[in-house]
Amino acid sequence: LGHANMIESYLPQPVVQGTTRFESLSMGQDIVLGTRRLPEFTVTIATGGTGTGSVSTSTTTLQQGSTFSSTASATGGSSLSGWTCTPNSYDTSSATLSFTVTEDVSCTASFALPQYTVTIATAGTGSGSVSQTTQTLDSGSTFTSVATANAGSTFAGWTCTPAGYGTANATLTFTVSEAVSCTATFTLATPPPSGQTVTSIAPNHSKLSGGVKVTVTGTGFTSRTKVYVDGKEVKIKSRTGSTKFTFETPSAKRTGWVSVRVVTGGSTTTVAQGIYYDPNNRRG
């Protein structure tokens, strides 16, 4: 053509991985071959979550147009929750994360521990409460619930399915590794005997002139308890809680047995042969 100026023309050839091949043409010169390198991007890979697992491909740097692929595998009873990425357009719930590299990408494979439900209930003739009710927890967590009986009731124990978790202790505690159902049982407390009882009168003899100190033993006595000897009220000299009191025998006109009657509120106990009177204060 007769021009001295160089004329260059870029003629793309088949691409070799990572490069673009081109030809440089100049007037009156041979062809010169050269290469141009493609841009590179980093794919950052991490694992997270409460569980455990691994990935087949970790963080790597690849050239534009390359295919990145990494497969997440859960371990130790965990499960894969999915891949979360930045940008989030790469997010996937599949185990395998795969895409064509065109930019920097960060992705995390999240693994979750298995979860189990601990079911809690109360039962029985009594009543009470528990400090922790039904919960769903990660495997390996500690579950604790304390049973407390209401007034008038008693705690009878925890019964569970599987049975190995049951306990007579008020505190139920274990490491969660499976589904468990437990019931805290409460029963009505045994009421105290109604009224009073008289178990002994000692000594049970007196001289006719009286004045002998007598101790009555039993249950259910109060400050309002009264005692009658042969039908006549006698003053109580001393009291020991609800189980004992003392009095002195009154005088009598005849030898023989007389009754002793103890009255507490609406409860009455009569001992027909309560005191034996004798001139010589001998036992009858």
Tab-separated table of C-alpha atoms in Angstrom:
chain	number	residue	atom	x	y	z
A	1	LEU	CA	0.000	0.000	0.000
A	2	GLY	CA	3.039	2.244	0.275
A	3	HIS	CA	2.147	3.775	3.709
A	4	ALA	CA	4.842	3.849	6.435
A	5	ASN	CA	2.348	4.061	9.298
A	6	MET	CA	1.659	0.814	11.155
A	7	ILE	CA	-1.857	-0.543	10.893
A	8	GLU	CA	-2.782	-2.992	13.682
A	9	SER	CA	-5.712	-5.321	13.559
A	10	TYR	CA	-6.724	-7.628	16.485
A	11	LEU	CA	-8.036	-10.896	15.267
A	12	PRO	CA	-9.300	-13.057	18.272
A	13	GLN	CA	-8.352	-16.717	18.062
A	14	PRO	CA	-9.693	-19.686	20.097
A	15	VAL	CA	-9.284	-18.890	23.828
A	16	VAL	CA	-6.753	-20.756	25.901
A	17	GLN	CA	-7.792	-21.033	29.626
A	18	GLY	CA	-6.849	-17.751	31.288
A	19	THR	CA	-5.752	-15.875	28.117
A	20	THR	CA	-7.024	-14.318	24.892
A	21	ARG	CA	-4.819	-14.804	21.845
A	22	PHE	CA	-4.526	-12.027	19.244
A	23	GLU	CA	-2.463	-11.164	16.130
A	24	SER	CA	-0.702	-7.835	15.582
A	25	LEU	CA	-0.376	-6.894	11.931
A	26	SER	CA	1.838	-4.095	10.587
A	27	MET	CA	2.559	-2.977	7.046
A	28	GLY	CA	5.442	-4.914	5.584
A	29	GLN	CA	6.095	-6.959	8.767
A	30	ASP	CA	5.542	-10.533	9.814
A	31	ILE	CA	2.649	-11.477	12.176
A	32	VAL	CA	3.481	-11.110	15.912
A	33	LEU	CA	1.542	-13.298	18.375
A	34	GLY	CA	0.670	-12.090	21.954
A	35	THR	CA	-1.606	-12.900	24.981
A	36	ARG	CA	-3.886	-10.887	27.324
A	37	ARG	CA	-4.588	-12.343	30.869
A	38	LEU	CA	-8.226	-12.579	32.119
A	39	PRO	CA	-9.201	-10.934	35.488
A	40	GLU	CA	-9.260	-13.103	38.639
A	41	PHE	CA	-11.852	-13.231	41.424
A	42	THR	CA	-11.832	-14.782	44.905
A	43	VAL	CA	-14.513	-17.174	46.121
A	44	THR	CA	-14.415	-17.195	49.963
A	45	ILE	CA	-15.891	-20.270	51.652
A	46	ALA	CA	-16.702	-20.775	55.354
A	47	THR	CA	-18.837	-23.034	57.571
A	48	GLY	CA	-21.184	-21.949	60.375
A	49	GLY	CA	-24.256	-22.754	62.454
A	50	THR	CA	-24.788	-24.833	65.586
A	51	GLY	CA	-23.913	-28.115	63.847
A	52	THR	CA	-20.837	-29.522	62.197
A	53	GLY	CA	-19.883	-30.357	58.598
A	54	SER	CA	-17.331	-29.964	55.826
A	55	VAL	CA	-17.072	-28.564	52.283
A	56	SER	CA	-15.374	-30.178	49.279
A	57	THR	CA	-13.799	-26.940	48.024
A	58	SER	CA	-12.611	-24.135	50.269
A	59	THR	CA	-11.564	-20.562	49.489
A	60	THR	CA	-9.934	-20.201	46.082
A	61	THR	CA	-9.048	-17.619	43.414
A	62	LEU	CA	-10.272	-18.285	39.873
A	63	GLN	CA	-10.186	-16.495	36.527
A	64	GLN	CA	-13.276	-14.973	35.042
A	65	GLY	CA	-15.457	-17.559	33.333
A	66	SER	CA	-14.258	-20.461	35.466
A	67	THR	CA	-16.770	-22.755	37.176
A	68	PHE	CA	-16.663	-22.923	40.965
A	69	SER	CA	-18.240	-25.889	42.753
A	70	SER	CA	-18.274	-26.963	46.422
A	71	THR	CA	-20.410	-29.632	48.108
A	72	ALA	CA	-21.364	-29.349	51.791
A	73	SER	CA	-21.622	-32.529	53.891
A	74	ALA	CA	-23.100	-32.557	57.427
A	75	THR	CA	-21.414	-34.655	60.147
A	76	GLY	CA	-22.147	-35.856	63.679
A	77	GLY	CA	-25.907	-36.029	63.240
A	78	SER	CA	-26.137	-32.422	62.011
A	79	SER	CA	-28.089	-31.302	58.947
A	80	LEU	CA	-27.287	-28.764	56.233
A	81	SER	CA	-29.382	-25.597	56.508
A	82	GLY	CA	-28.114	-24.228	53.165
A	83	TRP	CA	-25.603	-21.886	51.583
A	84	THR	CA	-25.835	-18.133	52.267
A	85	CYS	CA	-23.754	-15.843	50.082
A	86	THR	CA	-22.753	-12.267	49.380
A	87	PRO	CA	-24.121	-11.314	46.889
A	88	ASN	CA	-27.237	-13.229	47.975
A	89	SER	CA	-28.120	-14.191	44.404
A	90	TYR	CA	-25.786	-17.163	44.903
A	91	ASP	CA	-27.770	-18.497	47.915
A	92	THR	CA	-28.971	-22.072	47.605
A	93	SER	CA	-30.543	-24.755	49.787
A	94	SER	CA	-28.839	-27.480	47.757
A	95	ALA	CA	-25.782	-29.263	49.106
A	96	THR	CA	-23.777	-28.323	46.029
A	97	LEU	CA	-22.931	-24.667	45.405
A	98	SER	CA	-21.985	-24.133	41.738
A	99	PHE	CA	-21.684	-21.024	39.536
A	100	THR	CA	-19.626	-19.318	36.847
A	101	VAL	CA	-17.119	-16.889	38.355
A	102	THR	CA	-17.710	-13.280	37.307
A	103	GLU	CA	-17.064	-11.422	40.593
A	104	ASP	CA	-15.835	-11.852	44.172
A	105	VAL	CA	-18.233	-14.059	46.164
A	106	SER	CA	-18.375	-15.060	49.852
A	107	CYS	CA	-20.469	-18.081	50.878
A	108	THR	CA	-21.105	-19.912	54.172
A	109	ALA	CA	-22.407	-23.460	54.498
A	110	SER	CA	-24.602	-23.504	57.626
A	111	PHE	CA	-25.124	-26.728	59.606
A	112	ALA	CA	-27.715	-27.251	62.341
A	113	LEU	CA	-27.707	-29.672	65.277
A	114	PRO	CA	-30.669	-32.054	65.466
A	115	GLN	CA	-33.442	-30.791	67.745
A	116	TYR	CA	-35.650	-32.775	70.117
A	117	THR	CA	-38.794	-31.876	72.060
A	118	VAL	CA	-39.034	-32.401	75.827
A	119	THR	CA	-42.736	-32.605	76.728
A	120	ILE	CA	-43.699	-31.759	80.327
A	121	ALA	CA	-47.041	-32.347	82.089
A	122	THR	CA	-48.475	-32.547	85.618
A	123	ALA	CA	-50.874	-35.134	87.048
A	124	GLY	CA	-52.172	-36.707	90.258
A	125	THR	CA	-54.764	-36.025	92.929
A	126	GLY	CA	-52.808	-33.048	94.257
A	127	SER	CA	-51.571	-29.893	92.591
A	128	GLY	CA	-48.277	-28.149	91.928
A	129	SER	CA	-46.150	-26.402	89.326
A	130	VAL	CA	-42.991	-26.978	87.274
A	131	SER	CA	-40.284	-24.399	86.587
A	132	GLN	CA	-39.851	-25.385	82.921
A	133	THR	CA	-42.578	-26.605	80.587
A	134	THR	CA	-42.362	-28.174	77.120
A	135	GLN	CA	-39.288	-27.102	75.100
A	136	THR	CA	-37.590	-27.942	71.803
A	137	LEU	CA	-33.807	-27.955	72.239
A	138	ASP	CA	-30.629	-28.663	70.282
A	139	SER	CA	-29.046	-32.051	70.843
A	140	GLY	CA	-26.500	-31.745	73.666
A	141	SER	CA	-28.427	-29.032	75.507
A	142	THR	CA	-29.265	-29.422	79.200
A	143	PHE	CA	-32.928	-29.545	80.191
A	144	THR	CA	-33.916	-28.789	83.818
A	145	SER	CA	-37.334	-28.490	85.459
A	146	VAL	CA	-38.124	-28.295	89.191
A	147	ALA	CA	-41.460	-29.542	90.546
A	148	THR	CA	-43.017	-27.661	93.492
A	149	ALA	CA	-46.102	-28.942	95.316
A	150	ASN	CA	-48.859	-26.542	96.337
A	151	ALA	CA	-50.059	-26.283	99.938
A	152	GLY	CA	-51.902	-29.454	100.924
A	153	SER	CA	-50.135	-31.539	98.274
A	154	THR	CA	-46.889	-33.500	98.059
A	155	PHE	CA	-44.624	-34.233	95.090
A	156	ALA	CA	-44.676	-37.964	94.232
A	157	GLY	CA	-41.989	-38.057	91.517
A	158	TRP	CA	-41.249	-37.689	87.804
A	159	THR	CA	-42.320	-40.476	85.427
A	160	CYS	CA	-40.866	-40.331	81.900
A	161	THR	CA	-40.837	-41.992	78.494
A	162	PRO	CA	-38.207	-43.382	77.980
A	163	ALA	CA	-38.356	-44.611	81.586
A	164	GLY	CA	-34.672	-44.002	82.296
A	165	TYR	CA	-35.258	-40.278	82.742
A	166	GLY	CA	-37.699	-40.690	85.669
A	167	THR	CA	-36.644	-39.617	89.155
A	168	ALA	CA	-38.044	-39.245	92.664
A	169	ASN	CA	-36.155	-35.961	93.034
A	170	ALA	CA	-38.034	-32.696	92.574
A	171	THR	CA	-35.382	-31.567	90.059
A	172	LEU	CA	-35.494	-33.283	86.663
A	173	THR	CA	-32.308	-32.645	84.658
A	174	PHE	CA	-30.625	-34.412	81.723
A	175	THR	CA	-28.680	-33.860	78.491
A	176	VAL	CA	-30.996	-33.822	75.476
A	177	SER	CA	-30.274	-36.566	72.931
A	178	GLU	CA	-33.780	-37.751	71.999
A	179	ALA	CA	-37.451	-36.834	72.396
A	180	VAL	CA	-38.595	-37.243	76.022
A	181	SER	CA	-41.995	-36.940	77.756
A	182	CYS	CA	-42.138	-36.470	81.540
A	183	THR	CA	-44.968	-36.009	84.045
A	184	ALA	CA	-44.648	-34.528	87.541
A	185	THR	CA	-47.156	-36.259	89.835
A	186	PHE	CA	-48.620	-34.531	92.884
A	187	THR	CA	-50.783	-36.194	95.552
A	188	LEU	CA	-52.966	-34.756	98.274
A	189	ALA	CA	-51.131	-34.668	101.580
A	190	THR	CA	-52.451	-37.059	104.246
A	191	PRO	CA	-54.540	-34.903	106.571
A	192	PRO	CA	-53.787	-35.089	110.270
A	193	PRO	CA	-56.179	-37.222	112.304
A	194	SER	CA	-59.387	-35.359	112.960
A	195	GLY	CA	-59.968	-34.390	116.555
A	196	GLN	CA	-57.940	-35.960	119.329
A	197	THR	CA	-56.754	-39.286	120.678
A	198	VAL	CA	-55.976	-40.455	124.229
A	199	THR	CA	-53.319	-43.161	124.388
A	200	SER	CA	-52.522	-43.285	128.118
A	201	ILE	CA	-53.458	-41.972	131.560
A	202	ALA	CA	-50.641	-42.363	134.099
A	203	PRO	CA	-50.791	-43.028	136.918
A	204	ASN	CA	-54.340	-44.305	136.719
A	205	HIS	CA	-54.961	-44.546	140.465
A	206	SER	CA	-55.464	-42.101	143.358
A	207	LYS	CA	-56.180	-41.957	147.049
A	208	LEU	CA	-59.673	-40.865	148.016
A	209	SER	CA	-58.445	-37.426	149.090
A	210	GLY	CA	-57.102	-36.776	145.585
A	211	GLY	CA	-54.119	-34.541	144.805
A	212	VAL	CA	-52.280	-37.096	142.645
A	213	LYS	CA	-50.603	-35.673	139.518
A	214	VAL	CA	-51.812	-37.470	136.392
A	215	THR	CA	-50.382	-37.169	132.839
A	216	VAL	CA	-52.647	-37.690	129.833
A	217	THR	CA	-50.849	-38.565	126.578
A	218	GLY	CA	-52.384	-38.502	123.116
A	219	THR	CA	-52.737	-36.238	120.053
A	220	GLY	CA	-54.742	-33.248	118.960
A	221	PHE	CA	-54.797	-31.413	122.309
A	222	THR	CA	-55.078	-27.620	122.246
A	223	SER	CA	-55.290	-24.741	124.677
A	224	ARG	CA	-59.059	-25.295	124.652
A	225	THR	CA	-58.836	-28.933	125.742
A	226	LYS	CA	-60.831	-29.759	128.905
A	227	VAL	CA	-60.736	-32.813	131.186
A	228	TYR	CA	-63.526	-34.241	133.343
A	229	VAL	CA	-63.073	-36.803	136.132
A	230	ASP	CA	-66.211	-38.689	137.138
A	231	GLY	CA	-68.221	-36.052	135.262
A	232	LYS	CA	-66.653	-33.010	136.952
A	233	GLU	CA	-64.275	-30.614	135.162
A	234	VAL	CA	-60.735	-30.565	136.549
A	235	LYS	CA	-58.233	-27.790	135.951
A	236	ILE	CA	-55.352	-28.636	133.627
A	237	LYS	CA	-52.039	-27.799	135.336
A	238	SER	CA	-49.609	-27.929	132.394
A	239	ARG	CA	-49.536	-28.617	128.646
A	240	THR	CA	-46.827	-30.051	126.385
A	241	GLY	CA	-47.646	-29.157	122.796
A	242	SER	CA	-50.574	-31.093	121.386
A	243	THR	CA	-49.582	-34.435	122.906
A	244	LYS	CA	-49.620	-34.108	126.722
A	245	PHE	CA	-51.259	-32.330	129.629
A	246	THR	CA	-51.397	-32.867	133.387
A	247	PHE	CA	-54.029	-32.490	136.091
A	248	GLU	CA	-54.460	-33.436	139.756
A	249	THR	CA	-57.089	-35.926	140.830
A	250	PRO	CA	-60.026	-34.482	142.764
A	251	SER	CA	-61.264	-36.140	145.945
A	252	ALA	CA	-63.705	-39.052	145.796
A	253	LYS	CA	-66.226	-40.516	148.248
A	254	ARG	CA	-65.997	-44.165	147.209
A	255	THR	CA	-63.535	-46.770	146.154
A	256	GLY	CA	-63.514	-47.954	142.560
A	257	TRP	CA	-63.130	-46.830	138.968
A	258	VAL	CA	-64.298	-43.456	137.678
A	259	SER	CA	-64.312	-42.168	134.103
A	260	VAL	CA	-61.961	-39.631	132.579
A	261	ARG	CA	-63.382	-37.608	129.673
A	262	VAL	CA	-61.224	-35.374	127.441
A	263	VAL	CA	-62.921	-32.773	125.223
A	264	THR	CA	-61.202	-30.749	122.456
A	265	GLY	CA	-63.584	-28.717	120.346
A	266	GLY	CA	-66.125	-31.138	118.916
A	267	SER	CA	-64.018	-34.221	119.718
A	268	THR	CA	-64.671	-36.187	122.890
A	269	THR	CA	-62.718	-39.189	124.225
A	270	THR	CA	-64.058	-41.053	127.269
A	271	VAL	CA	-62.021	-43.637	129.174
A	272	ALA	CA	-64.545	-45.522	131.330
A	273	GLN	CA	-61.902	-46.929	133.697
A	274	GLY	CA	-59.796	-43.791	133.868
A	275	ILE	CA	-58.845	-43.471	137.562
A	276	TYR	CA	-59.116	-46.074	140.333
A	277	TYR	CA	-59.738	-44.625	143.788
A	278	ASP	CA	-58.523	-46.535	146.836
A	279	PRO	CA	-57.934	-45.445	150.455
A	280	ASN	CA	-54.375	-46.744	150.191
A	281	ASN	CA	-53.776	-45.317	146.655
A	282	ARG	CA	-53.348	-48.745	145.173
A	283	ARG	CA	-53.938	-49.519	141.553
A	284	GLY	CA	-57.290	-51.156	140.926
